mmCIF file of C-alpha atoms in Angstrom:
data_model
loop_
_atom_site.group_PDB
_atom_site.id
_atom_site.type_symbol
_atom_site.label_atom_id
_atom_site.label_comp_id
_atom_site.label_asym_id
_atom_site.label_seq_id
_atom_site.Cartn_x
_atom_site.Cartn_y
_atom_site.Cartn_z
ATOM 1 C CA MET A 79 4.282 4.083 -14.640
ATOM 2 C CA TYR A 80 2.219 6.384 -12.195
ATOM 3 C CA ALA A 81 -1.066 6.098 -14.313
ATOM 4 C CA ALA A 82 -0.710 2.128 -14.129
ATOM 5 C CA ASN A 83 -0.275 2.103 -10.410
ATOM 6 C CA ALA A 84 -3.192 4.790 -9.970
ATOM 7 C CA GLU A 85 -5.341 2.156 -11.984
ATOM 8 C CA LYS A 86 -4.146 -0.582 -9.517
ATOM 9 C CA LEU A 87 -5.087 1.797 -6.485
ATOM 10 C CA ALA A 88 -8.601 2.214 -7.967
ATOM 11 C CA SER A 89 -9.202 -1.387 -8.029
ATOM 12 C CA GLY A 90 -8.054 -1.701 -4.512
ATOM 13 C CA GLU A 91 -4.547 -3.324 -5.077
ATOM 14 C CA PRO A 92 -1.593 -2.023 -2.767
ATOM 15 C CA ALA A 93 0.376 0.609 -3.927
ATOM 16 C CA LYS A 94 3.706 -0.106 -5.757
ATOM 17 C CA VAL A 95 4.444 3.605 -6.746
ATOM 18 C CA LYS A 96 7.918 4.793 -6.565
ATOM 19 C CA GLY A 97 8.902 8.368 -6.879
ATOM 20 C CA PRO A 98 8.269 11.656 -4.774
ATOM 21 C CA ALA A 99 6.091 11.427 -2.013
ATOM 22 C CA TYR A 100 3.900 14.424 -3.273
ATOM 23 C CA LYS A 101 3.402 12.629 -6.618
ATOM 24 C CA GLN A 102 2.352 9.364 -5.054
ATOM 25 C CA ALA A 103 -0.259 11.226 -2.669
ATOM 26 C CA SER A 104 -1.443 13.491 -5.511
ATOM 27 C CA GLU A 105 -2.051 10.365 -7.700
ATOM 28 C CA GLU A 106 -3.731 8.496 -4.710
ATOM 29 C CA VAL A 107 -6.071 11.387 -4.277
ATOM 30 C CA GLN A 108 -7.109 11.613 -7.641
ATOM 31 C CA ALA A 109 -7.834 7.686 -7.839
ATOM 32 C CA ILE A 110 -10.002 7.902 -4.773
ATOM 33 C CA SER A 111 -11.740 10.930 -5.994
ATOM 34 C CA ARG A 112 -12.693 9.190 -8.904
ATOM 35 C CA VAL A 113 -14.110 6.292 -6.926
ATOM 36 C CA PHE A 114 -15.901 8.765 -4.932
ATOM 37 C CA ALA A 115 -17.287 10.656 -7.946
ATOM 38 C CA LEU A 116 -18.718 7.428 -9.346
ATOM 39 C CA TRP A 117 -20.865 6.744 -5.940
ATOM 40 C CA ASP A 118 -21.755 10.370 -5.281
ATOM 41 C CA SER A 119 -24.882 10.757 -7.082
ATOM 42 C CA ASP A 120 -28.525 10.745 -5.778
ATOM 43 C CA GLU A 121 -29.258 8.076 -8.525
ATOM 44 C CA ARG A 122 -26.406 5.555 -7.337
ATOM 45 C CA LYS A 123 -27.682 6.095 -3.622
ATOM 46 C CA ALA A 124 -31.297 5.591 -4.302
ATOM 47 C CA ALA A 125 -30.309 2.302 -6.482
ATOM 48 C CA ALA A 126 -28.232 0.974 -3.492
ATOM 49 C CA LYS A 127 -31.268 1.474 -1.169
ATOM 50 C CA SER A 128 -33.626 -0.615 -3.647
ATOM 51 C CA ASP A 129 -31.040 -2.987 -5.245
ATOM 52 C CA ASP A 130 -28.792 -5.454 -3.304
ATOM 53 C CA ALA A 131 -26.403 -5.843 -6.096
ATOM 54 C CA VAL A 132 -25.621 -2.161 -6.279
ATOM 55 C CA ALA A 133 -25.366 -1.883 -2.598
ATOM 56 C CA LEU A 134 -22.817 -4.754 -2.465
ATOM 57 C CA ALA A 135 -20.966 -3.229 -5.449
ATOM 58 C CA ALA A 136 -20.810 0.124 -3.377
ATOM 59 C CA LYS A 137 -19.433 -1.763 -0.462
ATOM 60 C CA ALA A 138 -16.824 -3.730 -2.608
ATOM 61 C CA GLU A 139 -15.710 -0.122 -4.147
ATOM 62 C CA LEU A 140 -16.151 2.146 -1.255
ATOM 63 C CA LEU A 141 -14.782 0.312 1.551
ATOM 64 C CA PRO A 142 -11.164 -0.043 0.236
ATOM 65 C CA ALA A 143 -11.173 3.611 -0.811
ATOM 66 C CA LEU A 144 -12.486 4.873 2.460
ATOM 67 C CA ALA A 145 -9.865 2.709 4.099
ATOM 68 C CA ARG A 146 -7.226 4.374 1.626
ATOM 69 C CA THR A 147 -8.508 7.617 2.451
ATOM 70 C CA GLU A 148 -7.765 7.299 6.237
ATOM 71 C CA GLN A 149 -4.149 5.972 5.573
ATOM 72 C CA LEU A 150 -3.497 8.685 2.996
ATOM 73 C CA SER A 151 -4.884 11.520 5.234
ATOM 74 C CA SER A 152 -2.104 10.752 7.838
ATOM 75 C CA ARG A 153 0.630 10.721 5.082
ATOM 76 C CA ILE A 154 -0.449 14.216 3.625
ATOM 77 C CA LYS A 155 -0.942 15.520 7.223
ATOM 78 C CA ALA A 156 2.637 14.938 7.699
ATOM 79 C CA MET A 157 3.580 16.574 4.390
ATOM 80 C CA THR A 158 1.530 19.598 5.094
ATOM 81 C CA ASP A 159 3.090 19.958 8.863
ATOM 82 C CA LYS A 160 6.597 20.033 7.118
ATOM 83 C CA ALA A 161 5.228 22.560 4.445
ATOM 84 C CA LYS A 162 4.076 25.081 7.503
ATOM 85 C CA GLU A 163 7.330 24.866 9.103
ATOM 86 C CA PRO A 164 8.163 28.708 9.868
ATOM 87 C CA ASP A 165 11.867 28.178 10.393
ATOM 88 C CA PRO A 166 13.906 28.674 7.120
ATOM 89 C CA ASP A 167 16.688 26.358 8.277
ATOM 90 C CA LEU A 168 14.044 23.464 8.850
ATOM 91 C CA GLN A 169 12.041 24.002 5.819
ATOM 92 C CA THR A 170 11.625 20.759 3.542
ATOM 93 C CA TYR A 171 10.026 22.664 0.598
ATOM 94 C CA GLY A 172 10.646 25.389 -1.511
ATOM 95 C CA PRO A 173 7.918 28.190 -2.134
ATOM 96 C CA VAL A 174 6.365 26.398 -5.244
ATOM 97 C CA MET A 175 6.345 22.831 -3.620
ATOM 98 C CA LYS A 176 5.195 24.258 -0.376
ATOM 99 C CA ALA A 177 2.030 25.796 -2.399
ATOM 100 C CA LYS A 178 1.401 22.322 -3.935
ATOM 101 C CA VAL A 179 1.558 20.459 -0.794
ATOM 102 C CA LEU A 180 -0.682 22.854 0.924
ATOM 103 C CA ALA A 181 -3.140 22.677 -1.796
ATOM 104 C CA LEU A 182 -2.917 18.812 -1.636
ATOM 105 C CA GLY A 183 -3.742 19.189 2.104
ATOM 106 C CA GLU A 184 -6.846 21.085 1.274
ATOM 107 C CA ASP A 185 -7.698 18.477 -1.449
ATOM 108 C CA CYS A 186 -7.313 15.719 1.333
ATOM 109 C CA VAL A 187 -9.533 17.737 3.664
ATOM 110 C CA SER A 188 -12.441 17.874 1.097
ATOM 111 C CA LEU A 189 -11.857 14.123 0.136
ATOM 112 C CA LEU A 190 -12.314 13.271 3.802
ATOM 113 C CA ALA A 191 -15.619 15.098 4.062
ATOM 114 C CA THR A 192 -16.752 13.429 0.936
ATOM 115 C CA ALA A 193 -15.610 10.089 2.521
ATOM 116 C CA ALA A 194 -17.714 10.888 5.522
ATOM 117 C CA ALA A 195 -20.803 11.726 3.487
ATOM 118 C CA LEU A 196 -20.555 8.598 1.226
ATOM 119 C CA HIS A 197 -20.117 6.368 4.317
ATOM 120 C CA ALA A 198 -23.053 7.953 6.013
ATOM 121 C CA ALA A 199 -25.109 7.745 2.798
ATOM 122 C CA TYR A 200 -24.234 3.959 1.988
ATOM 123 C CA LEU A 201 -23.996 2.427 5.542
ATOM 124 C CA ASP A 202 -27.707 1.539 6.009
ATOM 125 C CA SER A 203 -28.145 0.304 2.471
ATOM 126 C CA VAL A 204 -24.871 -1.826 2.525
ATOM 127 C CA GLN A 205 -25.583 -3.192 6.014
ATOM 128 C CA ALA A 206 -28.903 -4.172 4.943
ATOM 129 C CA ALA A 207 -27.745 -5.772 1.657
ATOM 130 C CA ALA A 208 -25.276 -7.776 3.322
ATOM 131 C CA LEU A 209 -27.905 -9.198 5.976
ATOM 132 C CA ARG A 210 -30.199 -10.131 3.297
ATOM 133 C CA SER A 211 -27.316 -11.818 1.259
ATOM 134 C CA ASP A 212 -26.192 -13.643 4.475
ATOM 135 C CA GLN A 213 -29.800 -14.848 5.200
ATOM 136 C CA GLN A 214 -30.321 -15.822 1.632
ATOM 137 C CA GLY A 215 -27.022 -17.776 1.681
ATOM 138 C CA ARG A 216 -28.256 -19.517 4.993
ATOM 139 C CA ASN A 217 -31.497 -20.523 3.510
ATOM 140 C CA ARG A 218 -29.999 -21.865 0.499
ATOM 141 C CA ALA A 219 -27.702 -24.047 2.649
ATOM 142 C CA GLU A 220 -30.566 -25.240 4.778
ATOM 143 C CA GLU A 221 -32.412 -26.228 1.516
ATOM 144 C CA GLU A 222 -29.670 -28.111 0.205
ATOM 145 C CA GLU A 223 -29.267 -29.705 3.612
ATOM 146 C CA ALA A 224 -32.894 -30.776 3.638
ATOM 147 C CA ALA A 225 -32.701 -31.843 -0.100
ATOM 148 C CA ARG A 226 -29.929 -34.166 0.775
ATOM 149 C CA ARG A 227 -31.928 -35.911 3.536
#
């Protein structure tokens, strides 16, 4: 069940995962990490600068993952805040789960750093490709309009 929903998340569909919050967040981190790993290479970055199709594919895959990363980080922050509770009467997690949640928080911090780096690396390429694509679309529309006359 969780693997199927992780696949949906990787493709940008909304989460329909039921179960423990830690398990949901952990699987989302893994799914987003896989998307980022695909695009975090020098070859892909260079290809996006030279090929509009690659840049637009990067946009289609990275923008939803970047948005999900921001949403996920707030959920994980709430979990790590609960895990850091010093008062034994107010603690939500036991020692094992506390360690898992804190490790997930560290993974989320590195995921946010990767997200920022990928956003910076692809931003110019994606914007330029989108502008060229829009201009080509306008040119085609003008040519079709001229052909009709």
